[in-house]
C-alpha atoms as a PDB file:
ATOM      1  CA  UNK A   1     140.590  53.786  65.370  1.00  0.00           C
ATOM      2  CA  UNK A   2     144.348  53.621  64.772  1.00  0.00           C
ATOM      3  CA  UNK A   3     145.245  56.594  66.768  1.00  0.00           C
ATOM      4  CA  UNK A   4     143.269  55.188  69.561  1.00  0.00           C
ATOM      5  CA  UNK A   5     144.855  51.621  69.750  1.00  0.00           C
ATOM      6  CA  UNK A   6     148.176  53.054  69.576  1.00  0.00           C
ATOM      7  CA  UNK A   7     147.655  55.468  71.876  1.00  0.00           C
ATOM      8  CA  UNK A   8     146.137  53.220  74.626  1.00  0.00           C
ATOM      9  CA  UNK A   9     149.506  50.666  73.648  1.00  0.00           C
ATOM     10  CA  UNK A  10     151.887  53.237  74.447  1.00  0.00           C
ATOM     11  CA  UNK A  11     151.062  54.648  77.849  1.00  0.00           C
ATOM     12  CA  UNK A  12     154.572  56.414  77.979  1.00  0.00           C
ATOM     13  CA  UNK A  13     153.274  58.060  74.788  1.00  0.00           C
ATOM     14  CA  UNK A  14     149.753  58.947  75.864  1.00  0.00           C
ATOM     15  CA  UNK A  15     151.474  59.888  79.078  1.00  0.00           C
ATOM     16  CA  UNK A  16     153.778  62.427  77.678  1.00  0.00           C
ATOM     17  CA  UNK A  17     151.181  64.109  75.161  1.00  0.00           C
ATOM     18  CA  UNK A  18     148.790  64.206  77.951  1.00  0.00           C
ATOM     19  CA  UNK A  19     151.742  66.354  79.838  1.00  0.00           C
ATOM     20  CA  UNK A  20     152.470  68.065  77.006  1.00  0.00           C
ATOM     21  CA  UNK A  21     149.133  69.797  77.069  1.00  0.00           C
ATOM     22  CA  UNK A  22     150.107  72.376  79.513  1.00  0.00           C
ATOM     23  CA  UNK A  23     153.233  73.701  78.531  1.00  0.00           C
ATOM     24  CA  UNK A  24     151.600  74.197  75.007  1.00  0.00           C
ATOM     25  CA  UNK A  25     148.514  75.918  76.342  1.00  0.00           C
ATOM     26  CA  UNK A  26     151.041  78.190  77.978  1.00  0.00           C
ATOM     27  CA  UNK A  27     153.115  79.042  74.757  1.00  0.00           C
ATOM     28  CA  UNK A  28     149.871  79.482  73.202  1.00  0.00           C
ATOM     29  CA  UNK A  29     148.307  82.046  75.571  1.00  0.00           C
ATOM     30  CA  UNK A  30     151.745  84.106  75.115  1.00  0.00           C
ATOM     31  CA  UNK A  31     151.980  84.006  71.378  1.00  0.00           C
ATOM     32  CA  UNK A  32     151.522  86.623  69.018  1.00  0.00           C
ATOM     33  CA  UNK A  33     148.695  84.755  67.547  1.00  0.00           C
ATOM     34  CA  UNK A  34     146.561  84.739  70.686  1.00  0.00           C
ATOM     35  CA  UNK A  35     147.733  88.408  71.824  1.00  0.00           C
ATOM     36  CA  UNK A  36     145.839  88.970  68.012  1.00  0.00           C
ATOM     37  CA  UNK A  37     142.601  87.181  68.599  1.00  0.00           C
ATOM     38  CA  UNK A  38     142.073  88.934  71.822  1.00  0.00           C
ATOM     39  CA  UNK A  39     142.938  92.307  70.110  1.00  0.00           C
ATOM     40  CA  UNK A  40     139.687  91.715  67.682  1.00  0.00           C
ATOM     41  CA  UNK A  41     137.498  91.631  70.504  1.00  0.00           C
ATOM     42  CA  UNK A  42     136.587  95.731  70.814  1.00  0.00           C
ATOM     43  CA  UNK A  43     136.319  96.282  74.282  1.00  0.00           C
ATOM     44  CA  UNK A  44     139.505  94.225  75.166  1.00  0.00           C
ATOM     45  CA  UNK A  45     141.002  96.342  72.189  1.00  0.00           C
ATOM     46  CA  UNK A  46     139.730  99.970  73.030  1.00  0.00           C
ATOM     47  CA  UNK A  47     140.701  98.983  76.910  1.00  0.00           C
ATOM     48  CA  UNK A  48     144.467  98.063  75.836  1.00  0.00           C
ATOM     49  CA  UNK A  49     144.407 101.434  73.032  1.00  0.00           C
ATOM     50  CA  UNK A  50     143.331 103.726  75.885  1.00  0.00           C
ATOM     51  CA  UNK A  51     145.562 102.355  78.592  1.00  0.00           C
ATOM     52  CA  UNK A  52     148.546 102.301  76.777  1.00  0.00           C
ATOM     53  CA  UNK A  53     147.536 105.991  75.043  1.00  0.00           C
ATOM     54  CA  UNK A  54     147.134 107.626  78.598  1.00  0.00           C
ATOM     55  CA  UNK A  55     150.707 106.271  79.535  1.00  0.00           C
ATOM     56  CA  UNK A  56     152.109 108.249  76.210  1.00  0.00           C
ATOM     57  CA  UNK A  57     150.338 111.021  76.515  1.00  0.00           C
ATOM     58  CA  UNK A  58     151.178 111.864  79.985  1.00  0.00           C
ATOM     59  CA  UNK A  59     155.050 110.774  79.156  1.00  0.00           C
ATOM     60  CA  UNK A  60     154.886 112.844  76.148  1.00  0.00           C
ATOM     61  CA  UNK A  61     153.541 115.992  78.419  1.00  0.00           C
ATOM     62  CA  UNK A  62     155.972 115.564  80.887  1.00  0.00           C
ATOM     63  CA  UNK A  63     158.944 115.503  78.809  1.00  0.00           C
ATOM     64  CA  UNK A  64     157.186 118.582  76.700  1.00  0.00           C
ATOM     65  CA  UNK A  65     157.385 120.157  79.843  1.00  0.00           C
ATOM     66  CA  UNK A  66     160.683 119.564  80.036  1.00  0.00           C
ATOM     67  CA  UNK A  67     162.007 120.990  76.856  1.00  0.00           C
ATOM     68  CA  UNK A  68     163.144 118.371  75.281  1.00  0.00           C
ATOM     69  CA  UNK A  69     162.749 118.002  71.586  1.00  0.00           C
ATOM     70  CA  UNK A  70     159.631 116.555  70.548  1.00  0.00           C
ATOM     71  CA  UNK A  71     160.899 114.391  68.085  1.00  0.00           C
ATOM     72  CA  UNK A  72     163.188 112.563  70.195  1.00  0.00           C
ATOM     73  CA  UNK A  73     160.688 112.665  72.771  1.00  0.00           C
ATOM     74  CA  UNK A  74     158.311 110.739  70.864  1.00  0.00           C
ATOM     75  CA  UNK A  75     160.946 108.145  69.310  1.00  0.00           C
ATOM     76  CA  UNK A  76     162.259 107.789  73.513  1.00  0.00           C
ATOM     77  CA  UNK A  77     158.068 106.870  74.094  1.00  0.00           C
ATOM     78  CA  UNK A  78     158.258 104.772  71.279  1.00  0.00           C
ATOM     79  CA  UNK A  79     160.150 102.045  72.856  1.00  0.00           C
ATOM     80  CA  UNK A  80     157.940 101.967  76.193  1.00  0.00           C
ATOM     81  CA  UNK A  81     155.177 101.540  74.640  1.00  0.00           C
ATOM     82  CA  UNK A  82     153.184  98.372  75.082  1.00  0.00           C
ATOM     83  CA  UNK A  83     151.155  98.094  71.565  1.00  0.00           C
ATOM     84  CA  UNK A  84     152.901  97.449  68.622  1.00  0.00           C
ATOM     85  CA  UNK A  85     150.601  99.977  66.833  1.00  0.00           C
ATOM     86  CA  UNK A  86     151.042 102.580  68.992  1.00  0.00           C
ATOM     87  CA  UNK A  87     155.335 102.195  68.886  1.00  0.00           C
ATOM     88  CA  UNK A  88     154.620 102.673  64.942  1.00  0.00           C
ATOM     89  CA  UNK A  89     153.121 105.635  65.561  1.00  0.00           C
ATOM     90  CA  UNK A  90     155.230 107.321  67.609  1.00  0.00           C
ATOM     91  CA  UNK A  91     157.890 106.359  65.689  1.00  0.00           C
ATOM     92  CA  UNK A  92     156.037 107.769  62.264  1.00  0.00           C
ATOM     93  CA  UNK A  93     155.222 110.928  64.263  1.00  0.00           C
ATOM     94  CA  UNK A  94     158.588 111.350  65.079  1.00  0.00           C
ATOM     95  CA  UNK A  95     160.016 111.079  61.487  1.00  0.00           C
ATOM     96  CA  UNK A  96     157.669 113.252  60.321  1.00  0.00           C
ATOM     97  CA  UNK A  97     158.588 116.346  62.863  1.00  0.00           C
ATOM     98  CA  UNK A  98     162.112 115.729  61.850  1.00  0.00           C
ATOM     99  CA  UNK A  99     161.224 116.104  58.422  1.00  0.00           C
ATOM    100  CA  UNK A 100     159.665 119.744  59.273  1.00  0.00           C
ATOM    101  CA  UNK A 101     155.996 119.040  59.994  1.00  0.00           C
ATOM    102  CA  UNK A 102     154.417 120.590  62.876  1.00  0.00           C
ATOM    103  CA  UNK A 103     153.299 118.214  65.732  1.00  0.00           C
ATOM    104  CA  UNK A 104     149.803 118.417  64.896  1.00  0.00           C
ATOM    105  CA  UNK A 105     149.996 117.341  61.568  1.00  0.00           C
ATOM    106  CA  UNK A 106     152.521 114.368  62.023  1.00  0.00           C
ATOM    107  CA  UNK A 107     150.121 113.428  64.593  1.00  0.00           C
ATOM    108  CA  UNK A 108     147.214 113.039  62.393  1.00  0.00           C
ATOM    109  CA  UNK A 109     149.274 111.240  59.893  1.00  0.00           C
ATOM    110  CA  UNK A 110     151.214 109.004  62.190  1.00  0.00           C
ATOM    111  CA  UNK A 111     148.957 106.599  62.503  1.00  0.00           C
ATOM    112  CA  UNK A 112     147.218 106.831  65.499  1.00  0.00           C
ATOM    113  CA  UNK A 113     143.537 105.811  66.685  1.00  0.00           C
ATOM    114  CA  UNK A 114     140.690 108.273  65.607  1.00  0.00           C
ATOM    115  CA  UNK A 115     140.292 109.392  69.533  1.00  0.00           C
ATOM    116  CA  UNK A 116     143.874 110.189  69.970  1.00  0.00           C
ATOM    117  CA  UNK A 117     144.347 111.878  66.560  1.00  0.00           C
ATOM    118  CA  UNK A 118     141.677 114.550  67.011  1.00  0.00           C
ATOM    119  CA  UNK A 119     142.265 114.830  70.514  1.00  0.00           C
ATOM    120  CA  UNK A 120     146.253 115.420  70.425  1.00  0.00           C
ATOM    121  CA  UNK A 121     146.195 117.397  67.622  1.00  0.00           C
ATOM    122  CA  UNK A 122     143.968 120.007  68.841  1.00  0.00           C
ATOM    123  CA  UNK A 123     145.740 120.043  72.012  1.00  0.00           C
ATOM    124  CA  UNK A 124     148.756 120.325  69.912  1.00  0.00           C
ATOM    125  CA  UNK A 125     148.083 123.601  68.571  1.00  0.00           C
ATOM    126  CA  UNK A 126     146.318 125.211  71.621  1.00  0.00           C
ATOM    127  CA  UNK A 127     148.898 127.742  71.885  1.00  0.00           C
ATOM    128  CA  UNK A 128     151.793 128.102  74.653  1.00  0.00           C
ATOM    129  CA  UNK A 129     153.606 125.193  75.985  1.00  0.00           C
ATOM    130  CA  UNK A 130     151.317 125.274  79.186  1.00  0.00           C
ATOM    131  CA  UNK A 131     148.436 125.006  77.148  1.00  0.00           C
ATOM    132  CA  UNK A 132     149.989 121.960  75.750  1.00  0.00           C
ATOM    133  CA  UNK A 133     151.120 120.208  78.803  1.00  0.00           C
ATOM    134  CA  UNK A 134     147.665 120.628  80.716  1.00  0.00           C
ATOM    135  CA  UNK A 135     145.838 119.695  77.729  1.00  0.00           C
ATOM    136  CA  UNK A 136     147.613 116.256  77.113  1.00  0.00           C
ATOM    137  CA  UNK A 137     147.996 115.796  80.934  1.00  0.00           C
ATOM    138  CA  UNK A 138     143.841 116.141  80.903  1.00  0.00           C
ATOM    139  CA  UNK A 139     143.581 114.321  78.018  1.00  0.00           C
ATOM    140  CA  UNK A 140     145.745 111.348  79.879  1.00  0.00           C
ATOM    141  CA  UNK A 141     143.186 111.408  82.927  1.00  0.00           C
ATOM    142  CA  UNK A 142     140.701 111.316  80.284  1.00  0.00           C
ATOM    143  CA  UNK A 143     141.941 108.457  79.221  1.00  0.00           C
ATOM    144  CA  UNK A 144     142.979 106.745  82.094  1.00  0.00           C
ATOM    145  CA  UNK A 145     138.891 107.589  83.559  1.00  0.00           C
ATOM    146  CA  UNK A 146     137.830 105.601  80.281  1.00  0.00           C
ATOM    147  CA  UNK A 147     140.221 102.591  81.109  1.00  0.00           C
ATOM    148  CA  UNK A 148     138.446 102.110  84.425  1.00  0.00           C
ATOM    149  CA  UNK A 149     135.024 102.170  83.031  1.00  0.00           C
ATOM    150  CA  UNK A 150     136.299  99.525  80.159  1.00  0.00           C
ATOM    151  CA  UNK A 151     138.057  97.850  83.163  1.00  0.00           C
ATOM    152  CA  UNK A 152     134.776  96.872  85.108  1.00  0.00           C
ATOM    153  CA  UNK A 153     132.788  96.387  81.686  1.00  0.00           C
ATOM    154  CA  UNK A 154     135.727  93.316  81.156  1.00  0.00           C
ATOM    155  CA  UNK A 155     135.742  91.714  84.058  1.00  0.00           C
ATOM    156  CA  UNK A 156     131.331  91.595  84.206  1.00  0.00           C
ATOM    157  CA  UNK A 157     131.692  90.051  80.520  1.00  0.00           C
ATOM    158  CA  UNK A 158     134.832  87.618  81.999  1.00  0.00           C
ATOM    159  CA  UNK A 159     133.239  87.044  85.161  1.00  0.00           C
ATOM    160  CA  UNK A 160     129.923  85.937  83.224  1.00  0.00           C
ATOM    161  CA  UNK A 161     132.213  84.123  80.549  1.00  0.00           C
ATOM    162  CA  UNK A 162     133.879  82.488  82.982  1.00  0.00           C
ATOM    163  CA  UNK A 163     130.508  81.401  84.609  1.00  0.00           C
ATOM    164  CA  UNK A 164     129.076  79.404  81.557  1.00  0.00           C
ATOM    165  CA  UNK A 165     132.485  77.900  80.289  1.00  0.00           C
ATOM    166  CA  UNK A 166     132.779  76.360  83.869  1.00  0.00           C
ATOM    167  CA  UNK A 167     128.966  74.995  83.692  1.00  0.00           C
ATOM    168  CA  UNK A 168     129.979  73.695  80.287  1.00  0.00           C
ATOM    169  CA  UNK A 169     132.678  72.101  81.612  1.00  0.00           C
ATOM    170  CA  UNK A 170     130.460  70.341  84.223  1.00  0.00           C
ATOM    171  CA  UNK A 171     127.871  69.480  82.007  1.00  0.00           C
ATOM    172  CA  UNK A 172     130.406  68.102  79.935  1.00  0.00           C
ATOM    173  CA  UNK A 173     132.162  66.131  82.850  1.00  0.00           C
ATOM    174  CA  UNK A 174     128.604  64.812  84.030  1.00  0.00           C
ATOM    175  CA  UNK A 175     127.705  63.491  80.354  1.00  0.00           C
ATOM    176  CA  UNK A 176     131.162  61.229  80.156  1.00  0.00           C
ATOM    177  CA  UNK A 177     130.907  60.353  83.727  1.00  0.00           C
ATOM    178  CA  UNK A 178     127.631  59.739  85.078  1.00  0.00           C
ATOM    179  CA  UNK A 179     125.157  59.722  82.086  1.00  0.00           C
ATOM    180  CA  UNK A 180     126.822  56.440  80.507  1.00  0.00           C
ATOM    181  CA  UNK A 181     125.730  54.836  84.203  1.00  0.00           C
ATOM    182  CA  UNK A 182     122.515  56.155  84.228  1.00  0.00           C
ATOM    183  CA  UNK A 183     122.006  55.261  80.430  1.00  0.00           C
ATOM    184  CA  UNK A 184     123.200  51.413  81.529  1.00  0.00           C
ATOM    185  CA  UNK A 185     121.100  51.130  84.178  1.00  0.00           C
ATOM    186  CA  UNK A 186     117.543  52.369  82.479  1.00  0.00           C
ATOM    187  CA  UNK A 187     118.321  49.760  79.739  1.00  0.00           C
ATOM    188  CA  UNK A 188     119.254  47.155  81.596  1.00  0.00           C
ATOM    189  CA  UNK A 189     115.561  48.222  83.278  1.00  0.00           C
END
């Protein structure tokens, strides 16, 4: 009751949390904390794994390809890599081939998601360096096939989300607008 009388006192106040909204909604949406909660939801999660693991894998083949050493390769992917997980891992994998281990074993240990640890460190020990770069360059389309599946799986389950919070929405407008009228106007009946 407090909050409400001095809020409808000060309408510079009211005004200016009102406006306030917005620019806080937009910090929010770019915060760590939200980039979090929508990493919990699995489909949003194994869409943003896969994406950003097909982008590695084919950077990681091409510089393969090109001789360079795989450690620094991997640290070099490390830093264009869009999850936070996946920088760890490249950088763990990379640490751990500079310490001696072969590829395929600091890729199991690095860190990496079940589907990429298997997968990479098979391909990994194929054989000759051709082997290698057509494996992880087919393992990247793989990948990339996957992402569009997940792709149009998110945007039925948005499209549908976005469906029923917009009814909501009306529903909700409807019951503070036009249900106190209608609510009047049968008692006064």
């Amino acid at each position: 009751m407090l909050f409400r009388s001095v809020f409808d006192a000060n309408i510079v106040l009211s005004t200016a949390l009102y406006i306030a909204i917005i620019p806080a909604g937009f910090l929010f949406f770019r915060s760590q904390l939200f980039k979090k909660m929508i990493d919990m939801v699995g489909s949003i999660r194994n869409l943003s794994q896969r994406s950003d693991h097909a982008i590695i894998w084919s950077s990681y083949a091409l510089l393969y390809e090109a001789a360079w050493n795989r450690a620094d390769a991997a640290e070099m992917i490390s830093r264009s890599a869009s999850r936070r997980d996946s920088q760890i891992a490249l950088q763990e994998m990379a640490v751990s081939m500079r310490r001696a281990i072969t590829p395929m074993r600091a890729v199991a240990t690095a860190g990496f998601p079940n589907f990429v640890k298997s997968a990479v460190a098979n391909i990994l020990g194929s054989g000759s360096a051709d082997d290698i770069v057509e494996g992880l360059i087919g393992f990247s389309e793989t990948l990339q096939e996957d992402v569009t599946v997940l792709s149009e799986r998110v945007a039925v389950v948005l499209k549908n989300a976005t469906t029923i919070i917009f009814g909501l929405f009306v529903v909700g407008i409807i019951s503070i607008t036009v249900l106190p009228v209608i609510l009047s106007a049968i008692s006064m009946a």
